[in-house]
Coordinates of C-alpha atoms in Angstrom, one line a residue:
X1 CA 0.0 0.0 0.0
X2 CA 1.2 3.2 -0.5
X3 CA 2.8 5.6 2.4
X4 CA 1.4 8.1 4.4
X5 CA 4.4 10.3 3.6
X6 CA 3.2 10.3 0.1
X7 CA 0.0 12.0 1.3
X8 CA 1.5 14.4 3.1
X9 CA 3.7 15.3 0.5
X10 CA 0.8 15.8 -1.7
X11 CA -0.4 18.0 0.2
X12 CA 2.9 19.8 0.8
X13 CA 3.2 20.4 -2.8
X14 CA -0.7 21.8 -3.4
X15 CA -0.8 24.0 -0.3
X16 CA 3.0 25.7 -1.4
X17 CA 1.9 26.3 -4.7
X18 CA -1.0 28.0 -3.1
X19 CA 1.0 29.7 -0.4
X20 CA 3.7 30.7 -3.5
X21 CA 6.6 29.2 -1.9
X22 CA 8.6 26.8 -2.5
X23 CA 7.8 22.8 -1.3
X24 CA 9.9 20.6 0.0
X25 CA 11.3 17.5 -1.9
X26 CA 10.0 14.3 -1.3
X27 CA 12.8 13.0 0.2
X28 CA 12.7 15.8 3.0
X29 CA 8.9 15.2 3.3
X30 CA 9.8 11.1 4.1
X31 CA 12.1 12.1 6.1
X32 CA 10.6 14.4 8.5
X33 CA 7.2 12.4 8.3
X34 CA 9.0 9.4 9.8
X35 CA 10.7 11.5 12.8
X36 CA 7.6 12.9 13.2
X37 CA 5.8 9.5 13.7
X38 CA 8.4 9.1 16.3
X39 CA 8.0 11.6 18.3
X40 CA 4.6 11.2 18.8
X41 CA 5.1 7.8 19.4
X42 CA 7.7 8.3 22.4
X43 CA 5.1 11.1 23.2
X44 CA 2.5 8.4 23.7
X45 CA 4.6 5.8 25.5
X46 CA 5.2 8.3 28.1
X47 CA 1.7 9.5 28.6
X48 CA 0.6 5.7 29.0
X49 CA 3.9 5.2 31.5
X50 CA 2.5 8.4 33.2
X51 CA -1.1 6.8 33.4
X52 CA 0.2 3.5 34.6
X53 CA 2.5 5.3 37.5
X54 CA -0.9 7.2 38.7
X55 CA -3.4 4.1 38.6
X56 CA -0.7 2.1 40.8
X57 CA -0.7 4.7 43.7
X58 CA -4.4 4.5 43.3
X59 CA -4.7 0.7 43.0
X60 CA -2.3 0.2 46.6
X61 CA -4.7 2.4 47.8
X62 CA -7.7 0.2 47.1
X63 CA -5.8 -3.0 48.2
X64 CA -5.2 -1.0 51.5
X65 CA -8.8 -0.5 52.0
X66 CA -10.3 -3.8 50.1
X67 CA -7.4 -6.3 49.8
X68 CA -8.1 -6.7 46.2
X69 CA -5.9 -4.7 43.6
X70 CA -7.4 -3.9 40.1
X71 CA -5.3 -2.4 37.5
X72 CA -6.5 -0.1 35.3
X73 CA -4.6 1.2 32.4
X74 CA -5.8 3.9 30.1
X75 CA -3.3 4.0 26.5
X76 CA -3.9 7.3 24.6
X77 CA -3.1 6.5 21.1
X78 CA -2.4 9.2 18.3
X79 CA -1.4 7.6 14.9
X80 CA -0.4 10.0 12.5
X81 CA 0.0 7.1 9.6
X82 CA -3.8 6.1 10.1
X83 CA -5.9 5.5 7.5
X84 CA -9.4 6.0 7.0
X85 CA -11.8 4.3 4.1
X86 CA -12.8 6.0 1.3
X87 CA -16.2 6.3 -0.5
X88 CA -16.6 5.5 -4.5
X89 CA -14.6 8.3 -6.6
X90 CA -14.9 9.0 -9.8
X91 CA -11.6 8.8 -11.1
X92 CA -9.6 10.0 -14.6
X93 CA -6.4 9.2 -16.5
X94 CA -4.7 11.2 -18.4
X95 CA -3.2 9.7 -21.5
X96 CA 0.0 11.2 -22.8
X97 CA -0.4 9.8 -26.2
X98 CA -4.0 10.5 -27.0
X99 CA -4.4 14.0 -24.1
X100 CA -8.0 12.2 -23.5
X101 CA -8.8 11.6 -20.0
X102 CA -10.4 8.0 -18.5
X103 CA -11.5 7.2 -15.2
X104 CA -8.4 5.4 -12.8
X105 CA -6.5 4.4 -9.4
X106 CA -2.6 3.4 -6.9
X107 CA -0.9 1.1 -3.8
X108 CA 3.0 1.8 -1.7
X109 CA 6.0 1.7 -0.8
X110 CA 8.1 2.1 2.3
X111 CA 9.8 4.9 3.9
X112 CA 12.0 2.3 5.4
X113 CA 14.8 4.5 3.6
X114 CA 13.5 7.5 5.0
X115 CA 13.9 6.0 8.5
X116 CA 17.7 5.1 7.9
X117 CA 18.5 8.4 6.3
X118 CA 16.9 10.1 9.7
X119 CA 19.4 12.2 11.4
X120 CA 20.9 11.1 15.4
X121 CA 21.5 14.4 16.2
X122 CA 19.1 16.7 17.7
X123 CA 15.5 17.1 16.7
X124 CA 16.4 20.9 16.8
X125 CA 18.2 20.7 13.8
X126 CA 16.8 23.1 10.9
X127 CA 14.9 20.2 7.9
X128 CA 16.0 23.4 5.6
X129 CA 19.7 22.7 5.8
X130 CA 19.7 19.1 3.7
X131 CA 20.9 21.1 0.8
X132 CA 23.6 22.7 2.9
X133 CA 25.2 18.8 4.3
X134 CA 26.8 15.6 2.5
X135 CA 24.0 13.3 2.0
X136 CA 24.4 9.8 1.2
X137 CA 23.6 8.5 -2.5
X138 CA 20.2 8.3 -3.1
X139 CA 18.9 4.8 -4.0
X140 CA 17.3 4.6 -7.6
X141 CA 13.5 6.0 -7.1
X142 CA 10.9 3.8 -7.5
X143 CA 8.5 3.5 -10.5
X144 CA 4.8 2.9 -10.1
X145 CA 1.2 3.8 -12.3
X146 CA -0.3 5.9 -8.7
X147 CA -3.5 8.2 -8.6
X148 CA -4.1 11.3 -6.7
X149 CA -7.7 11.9 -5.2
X150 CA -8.7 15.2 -2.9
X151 CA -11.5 15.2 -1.3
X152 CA -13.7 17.4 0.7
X153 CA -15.3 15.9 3.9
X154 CA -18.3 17.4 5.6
X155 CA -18.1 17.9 9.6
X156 CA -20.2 14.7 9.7
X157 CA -17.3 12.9 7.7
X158 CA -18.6 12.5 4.4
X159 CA -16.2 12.3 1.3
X160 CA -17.1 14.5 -1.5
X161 CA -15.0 13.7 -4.5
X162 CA -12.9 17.3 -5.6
X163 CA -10.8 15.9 -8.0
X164 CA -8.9 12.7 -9.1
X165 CA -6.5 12.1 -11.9
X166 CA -3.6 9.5 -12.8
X167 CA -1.8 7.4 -15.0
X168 CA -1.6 4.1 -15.6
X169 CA 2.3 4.3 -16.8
X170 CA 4.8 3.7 -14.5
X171 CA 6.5 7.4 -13.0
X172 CA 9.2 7.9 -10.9
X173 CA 7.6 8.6 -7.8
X174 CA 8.9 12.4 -7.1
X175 CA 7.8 13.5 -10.3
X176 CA 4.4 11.7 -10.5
X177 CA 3.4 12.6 -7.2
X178 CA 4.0 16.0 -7.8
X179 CA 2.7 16.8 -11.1
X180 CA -0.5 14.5 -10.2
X181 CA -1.2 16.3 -6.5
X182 CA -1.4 19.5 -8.9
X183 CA -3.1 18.6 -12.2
X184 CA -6.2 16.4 -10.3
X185 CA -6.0 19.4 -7.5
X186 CA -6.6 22.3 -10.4
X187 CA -6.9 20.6 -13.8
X188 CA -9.8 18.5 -13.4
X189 CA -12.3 19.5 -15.8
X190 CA -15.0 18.4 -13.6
X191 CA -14.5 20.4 -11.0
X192 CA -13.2 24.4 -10.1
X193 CA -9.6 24.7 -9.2
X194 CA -8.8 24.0 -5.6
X195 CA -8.7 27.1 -3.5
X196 CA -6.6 28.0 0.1
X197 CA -9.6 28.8 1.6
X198 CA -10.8 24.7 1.1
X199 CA -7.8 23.4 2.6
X200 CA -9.3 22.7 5.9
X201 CA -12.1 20.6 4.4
X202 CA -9.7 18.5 2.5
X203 CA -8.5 15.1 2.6
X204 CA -6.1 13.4 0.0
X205 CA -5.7 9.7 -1.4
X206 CA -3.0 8.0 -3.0
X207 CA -2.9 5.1 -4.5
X208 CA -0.5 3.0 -6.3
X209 CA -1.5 0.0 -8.6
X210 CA 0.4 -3.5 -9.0
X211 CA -0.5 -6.5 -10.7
X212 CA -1.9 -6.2 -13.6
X213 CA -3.8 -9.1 -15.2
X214 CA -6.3 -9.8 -17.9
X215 CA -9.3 -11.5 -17.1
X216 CA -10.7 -14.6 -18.9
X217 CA -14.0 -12.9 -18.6
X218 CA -15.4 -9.4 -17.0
X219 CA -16.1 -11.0 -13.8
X220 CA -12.8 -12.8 -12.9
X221 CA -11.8 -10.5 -10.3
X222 CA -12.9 -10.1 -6.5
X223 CA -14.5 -7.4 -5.2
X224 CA -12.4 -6.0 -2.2
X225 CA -9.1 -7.1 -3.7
X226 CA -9.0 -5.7 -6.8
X227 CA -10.0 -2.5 -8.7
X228 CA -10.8 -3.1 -12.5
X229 CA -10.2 -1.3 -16.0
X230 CA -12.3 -2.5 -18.6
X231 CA -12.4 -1.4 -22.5
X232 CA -15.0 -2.1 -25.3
X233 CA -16.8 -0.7 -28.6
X234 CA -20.2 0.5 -28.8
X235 CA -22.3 1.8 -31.8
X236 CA -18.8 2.4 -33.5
X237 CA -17.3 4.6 -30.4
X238 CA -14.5 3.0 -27.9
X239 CA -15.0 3.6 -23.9
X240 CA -13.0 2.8 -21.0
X241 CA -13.4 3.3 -17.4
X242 CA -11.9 1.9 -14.3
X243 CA -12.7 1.7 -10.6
X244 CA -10.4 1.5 -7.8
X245 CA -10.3 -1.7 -5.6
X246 CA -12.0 -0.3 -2.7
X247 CA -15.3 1.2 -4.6
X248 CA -17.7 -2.3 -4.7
X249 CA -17.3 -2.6 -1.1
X250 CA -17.9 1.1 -0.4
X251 CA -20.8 0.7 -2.0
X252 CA -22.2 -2.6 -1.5
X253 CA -22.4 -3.7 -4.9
X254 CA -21.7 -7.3 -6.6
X255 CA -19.8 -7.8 -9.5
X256 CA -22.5 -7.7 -11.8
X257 CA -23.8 -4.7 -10.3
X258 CA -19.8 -3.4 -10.1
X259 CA -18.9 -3.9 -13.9
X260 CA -23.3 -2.3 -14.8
X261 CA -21.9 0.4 -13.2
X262 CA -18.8 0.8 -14.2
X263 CA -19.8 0.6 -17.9
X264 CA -22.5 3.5 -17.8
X265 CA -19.6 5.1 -16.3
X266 CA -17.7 4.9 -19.1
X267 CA -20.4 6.6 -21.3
X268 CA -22.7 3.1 -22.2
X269 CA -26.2 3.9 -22.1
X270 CA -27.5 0.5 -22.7
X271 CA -30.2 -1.9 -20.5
X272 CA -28.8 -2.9 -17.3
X273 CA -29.6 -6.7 -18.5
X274 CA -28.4 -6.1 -21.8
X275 CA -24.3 -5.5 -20.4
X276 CA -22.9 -9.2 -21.2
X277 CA -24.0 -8.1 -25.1
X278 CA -21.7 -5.5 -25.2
X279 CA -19.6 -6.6 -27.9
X280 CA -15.0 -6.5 -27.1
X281 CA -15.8 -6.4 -23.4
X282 CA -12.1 -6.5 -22.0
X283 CA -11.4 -6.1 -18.4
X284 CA -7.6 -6.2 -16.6
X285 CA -7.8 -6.4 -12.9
X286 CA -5.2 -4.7 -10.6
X287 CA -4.4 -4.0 -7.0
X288 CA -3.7 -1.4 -4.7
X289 CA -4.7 0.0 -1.3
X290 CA -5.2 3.7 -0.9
X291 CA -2.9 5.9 1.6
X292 CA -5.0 8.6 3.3
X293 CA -4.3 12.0 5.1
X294 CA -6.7 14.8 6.0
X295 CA -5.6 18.6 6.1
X296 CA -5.5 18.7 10.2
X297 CA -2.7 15.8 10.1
X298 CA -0.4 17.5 7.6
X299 CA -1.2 20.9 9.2
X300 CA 0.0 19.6 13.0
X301 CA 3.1 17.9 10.9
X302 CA 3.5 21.1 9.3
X303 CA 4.0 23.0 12.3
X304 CA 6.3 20.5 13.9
X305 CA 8.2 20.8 11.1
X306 CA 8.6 25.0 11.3
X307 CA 9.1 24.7 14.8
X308 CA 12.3 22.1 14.1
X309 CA 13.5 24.6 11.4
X310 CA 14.0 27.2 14.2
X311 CA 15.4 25.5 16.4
X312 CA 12.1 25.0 19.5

């Protein structure tokens, strides 16, 4: 699946180029995400070893008055890598060798490398001076078809697609991450460009997509594991669509119902019983899990981050 750091450095790169500053690299953005994590992490093990130390004087208290000792201990967990599930998205793919746009989505990788290249010296030093130290040689970035979603999410947690555009060509990660957190934030034609003023009410997917395999027939696939892209011809026009693994379940639908959908999608305006007709049906089945982040989790990280470059 794909990493949180990705998500925040999504977001890193939209709200700079709304801010008109520059954004840090990726590699920063891993980098920092991952000390972050830490931090809260040794944050959290000493609230809970706080907890524990209270409860004990109050547990030898109750042995003194009942002779029988109960432990109780609270853990106050804050994940800043968590996930949450999304709902269906529309989703598009932009084609560099036709410009037309289809609907699309991604899965991961690990910032174990980030972790290693994380600096032992203090957590006061500025992020801003990588540029300015010997870093080691960067391993050969990754490759991987990914898709970028923003969404807005209502104060009762509903996902509102915003915009959502990828490719299903392998990109070096730094690049593709960057130019799809932009064009899908204020290219999608569906949809008004993003604005600063909707940053709060955003949330941002990424997804990066594996294993993909033609299917015997349009419903060899299985809904929760993979996300489908299917092609065909109808009254002399072609259409293609695709949905990302984690849309059937959102919505409840079977495959039947799944591939219906995913058809009229695509621009078929046939009956729903009529589908299996459908002359060149093709469908390729994929995989990949969707990284999330919302706004408040890459603004806290983004003030951790300012704080570190002054030296708090």
């Amino acid at each position: 699946m794909a990493s949180t750091a990705y998500a925040v450095y999504c977001f890193e790169v939209l709200v700079a180029s709304l801010e008109k500053r520059q954004a840090l690299t990726l590699r920063q953005v891993e980098t920092l995400w991952a000390r972050y994590s830490i931090s809260l992490q040794v944050e959290d093990d000493g609230e809970e070893l706080g907890n524990d130390d209270v409860e004990m004087t109050e547990d030898e208290h109750d042995e003194d008055e009942d002779g029988d000792q109960e432990a109780k201990i609270e853990s106050i967990g804050r994940d800043p890598a968590s996930l949450h599930p999304t709902n269906i998205s529309d989703i598009r793919i932009s084609s560099p060798a036709t410009g037309s746009s289809t609907p699309s989505t991604l899965s991961t990788t690990s910032s174990q490398a980030a972790l290693e290249s994380t600096s032992k010296s203090s957590s006061k030093s500025s992020f801003f001076s990588f540029g300015h130290k010997q870093q080691p040689a960067a391993p050969k970035e990754e490759e991987h078809p990914l898709f970028v979603t923003w969404n807005t999410v209502s104060s009762r947690g509903y996902k509102s697609l915003r915009g959502c555009i990828g490719t299903f060509n392998a990109v070096p990660l730094s690049d593709g991450l960057k130019s799809y957190a932009m064009t899908s934030a204020i290219e999608d034609s569906r949809f008004s460009p993003i604005t600063l003023s909707e940053l709060p009410t955003l949330s941002n997917n990424i997804t990066l997509l594996k294993n993909f395999t033609p299917c015997s027939s349009p419903l060899e696939w299985d809904v929760g594991t993979h996300g489908i892209r299917i092609s065909f011809s109808y009254h002399g026009r072609h259409y293609g669509a695709t949905y990302l693994p984690d849309v059937a379940v959102a919505q409840g639908w079977t495959k039947e119902e799944t591939m219906v959908s995913l058809m009229r999608k695509a621009g078929w305006s046939g009956r729903s019983s009529d589908w299996k007709k459908v002359g060149d049906l093709k469908c390729i089945r994929y995989e990949g899990k969707a990284a999330t982040l919302e706004y408040s989790q890459y603004r806290d990280w983004r003030a951790w981050a300012d704080l570190i470059s002054k030296g708090q």
